[in-house]
Each structure stands twice: as C-alpha cells, then as structure tokens.
Amino acid sequence: MSSAFQTIGLIGKPNHEGANQTLVALYRFLLARGLTVYLEQKVARTLALDEASTLDLADIGKHCDLAIVVGGDGNMLGAARVLARSDIAVIGVNRGNLGFLTDLSPEGFEQPLTEVLAGNYQTELRNLLEISVYRDGSIKSSNSAVNEAVLHADKVAHMIEFEAYINQQFVFSQRSDGLIVSTPTGSTAYSLSGGGPILTPDMDAISLVPMFPHTLSSRPLVVSGSSEIQLKLADSNDAHLQISCDSHVILAVMPGDDIFIRKHPRPLRLIHPPGYSYYHVLRNKLGWGSRLY
C-alpha cells in the first residue's frame, strides 16, 4: 500500500494509560499498512510491545519521515524543540486538555490519518525562538522554544528591571514582573493569558508582552520575526532571575547579563489532516460564538 510517509516515529506521554492505549492502536494500525514504525525509547518501556523497534527522540527526527506525538500540547512542545532540528513532518493526537497543536482524536484517528498517509494533508511551518544568555561577552547557556521565552524572577510578584533593544535600537526600559517573548504559535498560550495579541501561525512575527508592568503605558509590541531582541538586565536586580523556555527548560540569568532572542534557523514542519482550519480551532478552544454564562 503506497504511502507519502514510509518510516513513522511514535512519541507519547510516558506512564499515561490513555496515551499508551492510543500508541498501541497506532502501532498496530501502521504496521498493518506495511510501514516501518519506531517507538520513542522512553515510552517504549511502558508498552508491552517487545518486538517493537525503538529510537531516541533525536534519532526519530533523523531517520523517520513522520513523527506522531500522542499527548497534550506540553508533550508536543517538548518533542518539537528536538524534532525541529530535522526535516521531519510532525502531527499530534490529543490526549491532553486544550490541544491547540494536536489535531487527531484518539477515538477516530484512522480516517484522517489514512488521508495524511495518502498525501492529503496541509503543511504549516511554525517558527521557533533561539535564546542565548551572555555574561561578560561570553555565552553561558542557550536553548529553543516553540511557544515563548519568559524573563522572570524565581519568586512570585517580584519586580525586576531591564532594557529592551530591537536590532540594536533601544526600545524601552521597564520595571515589571517580567516579559513574555512569544511566537505566533505561543500567542494562544501564556502570552494570551498576559493580555497579548493572537497571531496567526503564518505570520513571521514575534510579540513582546510585559508582565504586570510598573507603568500603565507599557503595552504589548509585535515586531518582525527576523528581529534580534536583546534584553539587558540591570545590575540592581536580585541574583535569582530566570529565562523559561516553554515552561520546560530554565536558563539561569544574573544581574548584568544580556539575553538575545532570535528566530530559530529551522522551523517545525507541522502537518494537519484535510479540512483543518486555524479559525475553527480558535472558535472551538476559546469558546467563540458560544454562551459565556
């Protein structure tokens, strides 16, 4: 049976009963179609599929044509930061809550997945962020983010001071609880809760959303996706500051550090089944057009 994808990697939410059931069903569904299937090593340990071939997450990106991520948006974010390094198509099966990034239903994945395997799908390139922390001119740490990078203190409701530059031009100085720097993908996540704008995924843009700023004149700012954002941390800050990448990876920063945030050189190749509409997702997930009370 011909397929647009010949080698499939299955990635899941370890130790989650519902996700495990879906992974086993996917594994058998794909094998029945004569496809080569690899399970991600961590999740393979929780499944009773002794005959299954396994790869680690990075090798799935290198050796597979398609990765299917079973879980919620958090699982997709964690996998996407690694898979974006490779030219691999990625699709999600929702076993979480909101599921902005996971299209397929665990109860009815067969028909839409059959369409995708036949080559009938939509492709979206989702930009990531690349975050680097410099101290005294030398890089101290770096990572990537699919949704957002957040500058904040390690304590709740603790004000910090910093300056923001766009392409080496001074933009503002600020005293606030922090700053959310978001991709269009992340505009419906933490940034939205902070009062940021919703950006459609096809926009090449980055938003900067202040967190509880000291002055009411501070407002969200949207800049070109090719911009280089530099945050200069004031020497007067307390020592315990952080950059959070998708709420998964924490980079420690110190007073006087410089944080550079740029578009990652490789986007995530996210695919959707036929009939996918981003606006339908927004209506469905945000309750647009339904009664609020």
PDB file of C-alpha atoms in Angstrom:
ATOM      1  CA  MET A   1       0.000   0.000   0.000  1.00  0.00           C
ATOM      2  CA  SER A   2       1.587   3.282  -1.118  1.00  0.00           C
ATOM      3  CA  SER A   3       2.144   5.998   1.476  1.00  0.00           C
ATOM      4  CA  ALA A   4       3.545   9.533   1.499  1.00  0.00           C
ATOM      5  CA  PHE A   5       5.470   8.519   4.633  1.00  0.00           C
ATOM      6  CA  GLN A   6       7.297   5.202   4.882  1.00  0.00           C
ATOM      7  CA  THR A   7       9.012   5.431   8.263  1.00  0.00           C
ATOM      8  CA  ILE A   8       6.984   6.598  11.259  1.00  0.00           C
ATOM      9  CA  GLY A   9       8.139   7.505  14.754  1.00  0.00           C
ATOM     10  CA  LEU A  10       5.678   7.259  17.660  1.00  0.00           C
ATOM     11  CA  ILE A  11       6.203   9.564  20.628  1.00  0.00           C
ATOM     12  CA  GLY A  12       3.975   9.616  23.681  1.00  0.00           C
ATOM     13  CA  LYS A  13       3.257  10.686  27.201  1.00  0.00           C
ATOM     14  CA  PRO A  14       5.058   8.119  29.404  1.00  0.00           C
ATOM     15  CA  ASN A  15       3.006   6.319  32.065  1.00  0.00           C
ATOM     16  CA  HIS A  16      -0.291   7.757  30.804  1.00  0.00           C
ATOM     17  CA  GLU A  17      -2.856   4.973  30.396  1.00  0.00           C
ATOM     18  CA  GLY A  18      -4.895   6.701  27.690  1.00  0.00           C
ATOM     19  CA  ALA A  19      -1.813   7.698  25.698  1.00  0.00           C
ATOM     20  CA  ASN A  20      -0.433   4.157  25.960  1.00  0.00           C
ATOM     21  CA  GLN A  21      -3.673   2.709  24.573  1.00  0.00           C
ATOM     22  CA  THR A  22      -3.545   5.122  21.639  1.00  0.00           C
ATOM     23  CA  LEU A  23       0.125   4.356  20.976  1.00  0.00           C
ATOM     24  CA  VAL A  24      -0.562   0.610  20.808  1.00  0.00           C
ATOM     25  CA  ALA A  25      -3.522   1.198  18.475  1.00  0.00           C
ATOM     26  CA  LEU A  26      -1.376   3.465  16.238  1.00  0.00           C
ATOM     27  CA  TYR A  27       1.471   0.962  16.210  1.00  0.00           C
ATOM     28  CA  ARG A  28      -0.780  -1.853  15.029  1.00  0.00           C
ATOM     29  CA  PHE A  29      -2.619   0.393  12.542  1.00  0.00           C
ATOM     30  CA  LEU A  30       0.638   1.492  10.909  1.00  0.00           C
ATOM     31  CA  LEU A  31       2.192  -1.977  10.845  1.00  0.00           C
ATOM     32  CA  ALA A  32      -0.938  -3.319   9.123  1.00  0.00           C
ATOM     33  CA  ARG A  33      -0.271  -0.819   6.333  1.00  0.00           C
ATOM     34  CA  GLY A  34       3.210  -2.236   5.829  1.00  0.00           C
ATOM     35  CA  LEU A  35       5.032   0.807   7.224  1.00  0.00           C
ATOM     36  CA  THR A  36       8.230   0.863   9.268  1.00  0.00           C
ATOM     37  CA  VAL A  37       7.443   2.011  12.817  1.00  0.00           C
ATOM     38  CA  TYR A  38       9.770   3.083  15.637  1.00  0.00           C
ATOM     39  CA  LEU A  39       8.746   3.793  19.218  1.00  0.00           C
ATOM     40  CA  GLU A  40      10.497   6.521  21.188  1.00  0.00           C
ATOM     41  CA  GLN A  41      12.657   4.757  23.765  1.00  0.00           C
ATOM     42  CA  LYS A  42      11.191   6.286  26.938  1.00  0.00           C
ATOM     43  CA  VAL A  43       7.596   5.467  26.065  1.00  0.00           C
ATOM     44  CA  ALA A  44       8.525   2.033  24.687  1.00  0.00           C
ATOM     45  CA  ARG A  45       9.488   0.940  28.217  1.00  0.00           C
ATOM     46  CA  THR A  46       5.871   1.366  29.342  1.00  0.00           C
ATOM     47  CA  LEU A  47       4.317  -0.625  26.482  1.00  0.00           C
ATOM     48  CA  ALA A  48       4.112  -4.413  26.210  1.00  0.00           C
ATOM     49  CA  LEU A  49       5.462  -4.447  22.643  1.00  0.00           C
ATOM     50  CA  ASP A  50       8.652  -6.461  22.977  1.00  0.00           C
ATOM     51  CA  GLU A  51       9.026  -6.847  19.220  1.00  0.00           C
ATOM     52  CA  ALA A  52       8.934  -3.091  18.558  1.00  0.00           C
ATOM     53  CA  SER A  53      11.984  -1.230  17.244  1.00  0.00           C
ATOM     54  CA  THR A  54      12.980   1.855  19.230  1.00  0.00           C
ATOM     55  CA  LEU A  55      14.906   5.087  18.711  1.00  0.00           C
ATOM     56  CA  ASP A  56      15.619   8.043  20.936  1.00  0.00           C
ATOM     57  CA  LEU A  57      13.841  11.314  20.153  1.00  0.00           C
ATOM     58  CA  ALA A  58      16.726  12.887  18.235  1.00  0.00           C
ATOM     59  CA  ASP A  59      17.173   9.778  16.068  1.00  0.00           C
ATOM     60  CA  ILE A  60      13.463   9.716  15.251  1.00  0.00           C
ATOM     61  CA  GLY A  61      13.990  13.182  13.785  1.00  0.00           C
ATOM     62  CA  LYS A  62      16.974  11.957  11.765  1.00  0.00           C
ATOM     63  CA  HIS A  63      15.627   8.629  10.477  1.00  0.00           C
ATOM     64  CA  CYS A  64      11.826   8.962  10.209  1.00  0.00           C
ATOM     65  CA  ASP A  65       9.627  10.725   7.645  1.00  0.00           C
ATOM     66  CA  LEU A  66       6.778  11.426  10.075  1.00  0.00           C
ATOM     67  CA  ALA A  67       6.531  11.734  13.851  1.00  0.00           C
ATOM     68  CA  ILE A  68       3.185  11.198  15.587  1.00  0.00           C
ATOM     69  CA  VAL A  69       3.077  12.738  19.060  1.00  0.00           C
ATOM     70  CA  VAL A  70       0.419  11.367  21.432  1.00  0.00           C
ATOM     71  CA  GLY A  71      -0.386  13.592  24.408  1.00  0.00           C
ATOM     72  CA  GLY A  72      -1.179  17.218  25.106  1.00  0.00           C
ATOM     73  CA  ASP A  73       0.379  20.429  23.892  1.00  0.00           C
ATOM     74  CA  GLY A  74       3.111  20.083  26.521  1.00  0.00           C
ATOM     75  CA  ASN A  75       4.242  16.789  25.025  1.00  0.00           C
ATOM     76  CA  MET A  76       4.167  18.314  21.560  1.00  0.00           C
ATOM     77  CA  LEU A  77       6.280  21.278  22.727  1.00  0.00           C
ATOM     78  CA  GLY A  78       8.904  19.038  24.297  1.00  0.00           C
ATOM     79  CA  ALA A  79       9.148  16.849  21.201  1.00  0.00           C
ATOM     80  CA  ALA A  80       9.021  19.777  18.778  1.00  0.00           C
ATOM     81  CA  ARG A  81      12.083  21.513  20.240  1.00  0.00           C
ATOM     82  CA  VAL A  82      14.109  18.424  19.329  1.00  0.00           C
ATOM     83  CA  LEU A  83      12.356  17.398  16.106  1.00  0.00           C
ATOM     84  CA  ALA A  84      12.610  20.894  14.598  1.00  0.00           C
ATOM     85  CA  ARG A  85      16.350  20.285  14.210  1.00  0.00           C
ATOM     86  CA  SER A  86      15.498  17.753  11.475  1.00  0.00           C
ATOM     87  CA  ASP A  87      13.346  17.989   8.377  1.00  0.00           C
ATOM     88  CA  ILE A  88      10.570  15.724   9.667  1.00  0.00           C
ATOM     89  CA  ALA A  89       6.805  16.150   9.444  1.00  0.00           C
ATOM     90  CA  VAL A  90       5.001  16.174  12.809  1.00  0.00           C
ATOM     91  CA  ILE A  91       1.341  15.555  13.677  1.00  0.00           C
ATOM     92  CA  GLY A  92      -0.345  15.182  17.076  1.00  0.00           C
ATOM     93  CA  VAL A  93      -3.031  13.015  18.660  1.00  0.00           C
ATOM     94  CA  ASN A  94      -4.697  14.877  21.520  1.00  0.00           C
ATOM     95  CA  ARG A  95      -4.528  13.161  24.898  1.00  0.00           C
ATOM     96  CA  GLY A  96      -4.329  16.412  26.845  1.00  0.00           C
ATOM     97  CA  ASN A  97      -6.648  19.304  27.629  1.00  0.00           C
ATOM     98  CA  LEU A  98      -6.812  22.170  25.120  1.00  0.00           C
ATOM     99  CA  GLY A  99      -4.896  20.590  22.268  1.00  0.00           C
ATOM    100  CA  PHE A 100      -4.058  23.631  20.104  1.00  0.00           C
ATOM    101  CA  LEU A 101      -1.213  21.666  18.473  1.00  0.00           C
ATOM    102  CA  THR A 102      -2.699  18.163  18.416  1.00  0.00           C
ATOM    103  CA  ASP A 103      -5.299  17.654  15.693  1.00  0.00           C
ATOM    104  CA  LEU A 104      -6.244  13.988  15.719  1.00  0.00           C
ATOM    105  CA  SER A 105      -8.788  12.463  18.076  1.00  0.00           C
ATOM    106  CA  PRO A 106      -7.713   9.280  19.900  1.00  0.00           C
ATOM    107  CA  GLU A 107     -11.153   7.780  19.237  1.00  0.00           C
ATOM    108  CA  GLY A 108     -11.186   8.447  15.496  1.00  0.00           C
ATOM    109  CA  PHE A 109      -7.656   8.879  14.173  1.00  0.00           C
ATOM    110  CA  GLU A 110      -7.903   6.158  11.499  1.00  0.00           C
ATOM    111  CA  GLN A 111      -9.705   8.048   8.726  1.00  0.00           C
ATOM    112  CA  PRO A 112      -7.827  11.383   8.929  1.00  0.00           C
ATOM    113  CA  LEU A 113      -4.505   9.580   9.380  1.00  0.00           C
ATOM    114  CA  THR A 114      -5.259   7.433   6.320  1.00  0.00           C
ATOM    115  CA  GLU A 115      -5.739  10.660   4.349  1.00  0.00           C
ATOM    116  CA  VAL A 116      -2.452  12.056   5.668  1.00  0.00           C
ATOM    117  CA  LEU A 117      -0.568   8.871   4.775  1.00  0.00           C
ATOM    118  CA  ALA A 118      -2.050   9.065   1.277  1.00  0.00           C
ATOM    119  CA  GLY A 119      -0.507  12.526   0.875  1.00  0.00           C
ATOM    120  CA  ASN A 120      -3.684  14.515   1.504  1.00  0.00           C
ATOM    121  CA  TYR A 121      -2.635  16.974   4.210  1.00  0.00           C
ATOM    122  CA  GLN A 122      -1.812  20.610   4.908  1.00  0.00           C
ATOM    123  CA  THR A 123       1.652  21.786   5.943  1.00  0.00           C
ATOM    124  CA  GLU A 124       2.467  24.653   8.305  1.00  0.00           C
ATOM    125  CA  LEU A 125       5.953  25.876   9.125  1.00  0.00           C
ATOM    126  CA  ARG A 126       5.938  27.069  12.741  1.00  0.00           C
ATOM    127  CA  ASN A 127       8.797  29.356  13.785  1.00  0.00           C
ATOM    128  CA  LEU A 128      10.713  28.679  16.993  1.00  0.00           C
ATOM    129  CA  LEU A 129      12.802  31.015  19.120  1.00  0.00           C
ATOM    130  CA  GLU A 130      16.504  30.651  19.866  1.00  0.00           C
ATOM    131  CA  ILE A 131      17.502  32.034  23.261  1.00  0.00           C
ATOM    132  CA  SER A 132      21.097  32.758  24.341  1.00  0.00           C
ATOM    133  CA  VAL A 133      22.381  34.136  27.659  1.00  0.00           C
ATOM    134  CA  TYR A 134      25.649  36.107  27.597  1.00  0.00           C
ATOM    135  CA  ARG A 135      27.745  37.118  30.593  1.00  0.00           C
ATOM    136  CA  ASP A 136      30.735  39.438  30.187  1.00  0.00           C
ATOM    137  CA  GLY A 137      30.625  38.864  26.431  1.00  0.00           C
ATOM    138  CA  SER A 138      30.692  35.049  26.619  1.00  0.00           C
ATOM    139  CA  ILE A 139      27.749  32.722  26.058  1.00  0.00           C
ATOM    140  CA  LYS A 140      26.680  30.930  29.248  1.00  0.00           C
ATOM    141  CA  SER A 141      23.640  28.934  28.076  1.00  0.00           C
ATOM    142  CA  SER A 142      21.160  28.589  25.232  1.00  0.00           C
ATOM    143  CA  ASN A 143      18.026  26.711  24.236  1.00  0.00           C
ATOM    144  CA  SER A 144      14.995  26.935  21.961  1.00  0.00           C
ATOM    145  CA  ALA A 145      11.267  27.498  22.442  1.00  0.00           C
ATOM    146  CA  VAL A 146       8.200  26.728  20.352  1.00  0.00           C
ATOM    147  CA  ASN A 147       5.789  28.917  22.336  1.00  0.00           C
ATOM    148  CA  GLU A 148       7.658  31.528  24.306  1.00  0.00           C
ATOM    149  CA  ALA A 149      10.669  32.654  26.277  1.00  0.00           C
ATOM    150  CA  VAL A 150       9.775  34.319  29.593  1.00  0.00           C
ATOM    151  CA  LEU A 151      12.077  36.521  31.629  1.00  0.00           C
ATOM    152  CA  HIS A 152      11.035  36.426  35.293  1.00  0.00           C
ATOM    153  CA  ALA A 153      12.254  36.229  38.868  1.00  0.00           C
ATOM    154  CA  ASP A 154      12.263  32.938  40.727  1.00  0.00           C
ATOM    155  CA  LYS A 155       9.796  34.422  43.254  1.00  0.00           C
ATOM    156  CA  VAL A 156       6.151  35.311  42.677  1.00  0.00           C
ATOM    157  CA  ALA A 157       5.282  39.026  42.327  1.00  0.00           C
ATOM    158  CA  HIS A 158       8.884  40.175  42.383  1.00  0.00           C
ATOM    159  CA  MET A 159       9.705  43.205  40.245  1.00  0.00           C
ATOM    160  CA  ILE A 160      12.770  43.214  38.010  1.00  0.00           C
ATOM    161  CA  GLU A 161      14.459  45.924  35.895  1.00  0.00           C
ATOM    162  CA  PHE A 162      15.695  45.561  32.328  1.00  0.00           C
ATOM    163  CA  GLU A 163      16.086  47.315  28.990  1.00  0.00           C
ATOM    164  CA  ALA A 164      14.855  46.022  25.637  1.00  0.00           C
ATOM    165  CA  TYR A 165      16.594  46.575  22.303  1.00  0.00           C
ATOM    166  CA  ILE A 166      15.327  45.563  18.841  1.00  0.00           C
ATOM    167  CA  ASN A 167      18.041  45.189  16.204  1.00  0.00           C
ATOM    168  CA  GLN A 168      20.415  47.127  18.495  1.00  0.00           C
ATOM    169  CA  GLN A 169      17.975  50.041  18.810  1.00  0.00           C
ATOM    170  CA  PHE A 170      16.810  50.994  22.304  1.00  0.00           C
ATOM    171  CA  VAL A 171      13.038  50.431  22.687  1.00  0.00           C
ATOM    172  CA  PHE A 172      12.165  50.740  26.387  1.00  0.00           C
ATOM    173  CA  SER A 173      13.326  50.300  29.946  1.00  0.00           C
ATOM    174  CA  GLN A 174      10.935  48.560  32.269  1.00  0.00           C
ATOM    175  CA  ARG A 175      10.227  47.616  35.858  1.00  0.00           C
ATOM    176  CA  SER A 176       7.817  44.688  35.866  1.00  0.00           C
ATOM    177  CA  ASP A 177       7.377  41.065  36.900  1.00  0.00           C
ATOM    178  CA  GLY A 178       8.988  40.097  33.597  1.00  0.00           C
ATOM    179  CA  LEU A 179       8.495  39.859  29.851  1.00  0.00           C
ATOM    180  CA  ILE A 180       6.914  37.214  27.595  1.00  0.00           C
ATOM    181  CA  VAL A 181       8.547  36.918  24.162  1.00  0.00           C
ATOM    182  CA  SER A 182       6.225  34.784  22.048  1.00  0.00           C
ATOM    183  CA  THR A 183       5.995  33.147  18.644  1.00  0.00           C
ATOM    184  CA  PRO A 184       2.657  33.094  16.775  1.00  0.00           C
ATOM    185  CA  THR A 185       2.245  29.505  18.000  1.00  0.00           C
ATOM    186  CA  GLY A 186       2.656  30.689  21.597  1.00  0.00           C
ATOM    187  CA  SER A 187       0.290  33.618  21.157  1.00  0.00           C
ATOM    188  CA  THR A 188      -2.619  31.416  22.329  1.00  0.00           C
ATOM    189  CA  ALA A 189      -0.696  30.196  25.388  1.00  0.00           C
ATOM    190  CA  TYR A 190       0.926  32.147  28.257  1.00  0.00           C
ATOM    191  CA  SER A 191       1.078  35.313  26.164  1.00  0.00           C
ATOM    192  CA  LEU A 192      -2.704  35.289  25.707  1.00  0.00           C
ATOM    193  CA  SER A 193      -3.216  34.986  29.463  1.00  0.00           C
ATOM    194  CA  GLY A 194      -0.953  38.019  29.892  1.00  0.00           C
ATOM    195  CA  GLY A 195      -3.065  40.148  27.542  1.00  0.00           C
ATOM    196  CA  GLY A 196      -1.022  39.588  24.392  1.00  0.00           C
ATOM    197  CA  PRO A 197      -2.424  39.501  20.836  1.00  0.00           C
ATOM    198  CA  ILE A 198      -3.376  36.358  18.929  1.00  0.00           C
ATOM    199  CA  LEU A 199      -1.055  35.982  15.926  1.00  0.00           C
ATOM    200  CA  THR A 200      -1.994  33.599  13.115  1.00  0.00           C
ATOM    201  CA  PRO A 201       0.636  30.879  12.553  1.00  0.00           C
ATOM    202  CA  ASP A 202       1.539  32.101   9.062  1.00  0.00           C
ATOM    203  CA  MET A 203       2.790  35.444  10.420  1.00  0.00           C
ATOM    204  CA  ASP A 204       6.535  35.999  10.572  1.00  0.00           C
ATOM    205  CA  ALA A 205       6.345  37.925  13.832  1.00  0.00           C
ATOM    206  CA  ILE A 206       7.338  37.959  17.495  1.00  0.00           C
ATOM    207  CA  SER A 207       5.340  39.568  20.290  1.00  0.00           C
ATOM    208  CA  LEU A 208       6.698  41.156  23.481  1.00  0.00           C
ATOM    209  CA  VAL A 209       4.183  41.172  26.346  1.00  0.00           C
ATOM    210  CA  PRO A 210       5.049  42.899  29.653  1.00  0.00           C
ATOM    211  CA  MET A 211       4.074  41.050  32.822  1.00  0.00           C
ATOM    212  CA  PHE A 212       2.416  43.379  35.339  1.00  0.00           C
ATOM    213  CA  PRO A 213       4.472  46.465  34.398  1.00  0.00           C
ATOM    214  CA  HIS A 214       5.036  49.283  36.880  1.00  0.00           C
ATOM    215  CA  THR A 215       3.648  51.834  34.404  1.00  0.00           C
ATOM    216  CA  LEU A 216       0.298  51.640  32.611  1.00  0.00           C
ATOM    217  CA  SER A 217       1.905  52.960  29.418  1.00  0.00           C
ATOM    218  CA  SER A 218       3.603  49.579  28.845  1.00  0.00           C
ATOM    219  CA  ARG A 219       1.777  47.667  26.117  1.00  0.00           C
ATOM    220  CA  PRO A 220       2.327  44.527  24.025  1.00  0.00           C
ATOM    221  CA  LEU A 221       4.546  45.066  20.999  1.00  0.00           C
ATOM    222  CA  VAL A 222       4.649  42.976  17.791  1.00  0.00           C
ATOM    223  CA  VAL A 223       7.857  43.044  15.735  1.00  0.00           C
ATOM    224  CA  SER A 224       9.143  41.314  12.622  1.00  0.00           C
ATOM    225  CA  GLY A 225      10.084  37.666  13.034  1.00  0.00           C
ATOM    226  CA  SER A 226      13.560  38.445  11.704  1.00  0.00           C
ATOM    227  CA  SER A 227      14.234  40.867  14.574  1.00  0.00           C
ATOM    228  CA  GLU A 228      17.012  40.356  17.086  1.00  0.00           C
ATOM    229  CA  ILE A 229      15.711  41.070  20.592  1.00  0.00           C
ATOM    230  CA  GLN A 230      18.205  41.945  23.306  1.00  0.00           C
ATOM    231  CA  LEU A 231      17.278  42.219  26.976  1.00  0.00           C
ATOM    232  CA  LYS A 232      19.836  43.931  29.225  1.00  0.00           C
ATOM    233  CA  LEU A 233      19.353  43.099  32.901  1.00  0.00           C
ATOM    234  CA  ALA A 234      20.058  45.916  35.327  1.00  0.00           C
ATOM    235  CA  ASP A 235      22.894  45.365  37.814  1.00  0.00           C
ATOM    236  CA  SER A 236      20.482  46.337  40.608  1.00  0.00           C
ATOM    237  CA  ASN A 237      18.381  43.174  40.178  1.00  0.00           C
ATOM    238  CA  ASP A 238      18.419  40.355  42.704  1.00  0.00           C
ATOM    239  CA  ALA A 239      20.610  37.429  41.660  1.00  0.00           C
ATOM    240  CA  HIS A 240      17.796  34.913  41.188  1.00  0.00           C
ATOM    241  CA  LEU A 241      16.414  35.523  37.700  1.00  0.00           C
ATOM    242  CA  GLN A 242      15.412  33.055  35.013  1.00  0.00           C
ATOM    243  CA  ILE A 243      14.517  32.609  31.367  1.00  0.00           C
ATOM    244  CA  SER A 244      11.835  29.945  30.970  1.00  0.00           C
ATOM    245  CA  CYS A 245      11.554  28.235  27.564  1.00  0.00           C
ATOM    246  CA  ASP A 246       8.046  26.781  27.019  1.00  0.00           C
ATOM    247  CA  SER A 247       7.870  26.327  30.831  1.00  0.00           C
ATOM    248  CA  HIS A 248      10.063  23.231  30.332  1.00  0.00           C
ATOM    249  CA  VAL A 249      13.651  24.478  30.229  1.00  0.00           C
ATOM    250  CA  ILE A 250      15.024  27.028  32.707  1.00  0.00           C
ATOM    251  CA  LEU A 251      18.087  29.138  31.928  1.00  0.00           C
ATOM    252  CA  ALA A 252      19.593  30.934  34.935  1.00  0.00           C
ATOM    253  CA  VAL A 253      20.491  34.607  34.431  1.00  0.00           C
ATOM    254  CA  MET A 254      22.321  37.094  36.633  1.00  0.00           C
ATOM    255  CA  PRO A 255      22.190  40.883  37.009  1.00  0.00           C
ATOM    256  CA  GLY A 256      24.090  42.477  34.153  1.00  0.00           C
ATOM    257  CA  ASP A 257      23.542  39.565  31.753  1.00  0.00           C
ATOM    258  CA  ASP A 258      22.445  40.063  28.153  1.00  0.00           C
ATOM    259  CA  ILE A 259      19.720  37.842  26.697  1.00  0.00           C
ATOM    260  CA  PHE A 260      19.460  37.525  22.920  1.00  0.00           C
ATOM    261  CA  ILE A 261      16.278  36.117  21.371  1.00  0.00           C
ATOM    262  CA  ARG A 262      16.093  35.399  17.645  1.00  0.00           C
ATOM    263  CA  LYS A 263      14.085  33.256  15.248  1.00  0.00           C
ATOM    264  CA  HIS A 264      15.444  29.716  15.234  1.00  0.00           C
ATOM    265  CA  PRO A 265      17.057  28.836  11.880  1.00  0.00           C
ATOM    266  CA  ARG A 266      14.839  25.744  11.442  1.00  0.00           C
ATOM    267  CA  PRO A 267      11.025  25.814  11.713  1.00  0.00           C
ATOM    268  CA  LEU A 268       8.831  22.968  12.880  1.00  0.00           C
ATOM    269  CA  ARG A 269       7.077  21.229   9.947  1.00  0.00           C
ATOM    270  CA  LEU A 270       3.621  20.651  11.404  1.00  0.00           C
ATOM    271  CA  ILE A 271       1.053  18.852   9.249  1.00  0.00           C
ATOM    272  CA  HIS A 272      -2.730  18.767   9.513  1.00  0.00           C
ATOM    273  CA  PRO A 273      -5.419  16.461   8.109  1.00  0.00           C
ATOM    274  CA  PRO A 274      -7.763  17.662   5.332  1.00  0.00           C
ATOM    275  CA  GLY A 275     -10.281  20.290   6.388  1.00  0.00           C
ATOM    276  CA  TYR A 276      -8.063  21.802   9.082  1.00  0.00           C
ATOM    277  CA  SER A 277      -8.856  25.465   9.859  1.00  0.00           C
ATOM    278  CA  TYR A 278      -6.945  27.529  12.403  1.00  0.00           C
ATOM    279  CA  TYR A 279     -10.015  29.707  12.952  1.00  0.00           C
ATOM    280  CA  HIS A 280     -12.108  26.628  13.700  1.00  0.00           C
ATOM    281  CA  VAL A 281      -9.505  25.683  16.319  1.00  0.00           C
ATOM    282  CA  LEU A 282      -9.768  29.148  17.880  1.00  0.00           C
ATOM    283  CA  ARG A 283     -13.566  29.019  17.966  1.00  0.00           C
ATOM    284  CA  ASN A 284     -13.531  25.550  19.446  1.00  0.00           C
ATOM    285  CA  LYS A 285     -10.791  26.024  22.046  1.00  0.00           C
ATOM    286  CA  LEU A 286     -11.660  29.594  23.115  1.00  0.00           C
ATOM    287  CA  GLY A 287     -15.434  29.194  23.008  1.00  0.00           C
ATOM    288  CA  TRP A 288     -16.018  31.925  20.439  1.00  0.00           C
ATOM    289  CA  GLY A 289     -19.654  32.145  19.379  1.00  0.00           C
ATOM    290  CA  SER A 290     -20.949  30.224  22.391  1.00  0.00           C
ATOM    291  CA  ARG A 291     -22.672  31.485  25.505  1.00  0.00           C
ATOM    292  CA  LEU A 292     -20.236  32.597  28.181  1.00  0.00           C
ATOM    293  CA  TYR A 293     -22.633  32.100  31.108  1.00  0.00           C
TER     294      TYR A 293
END
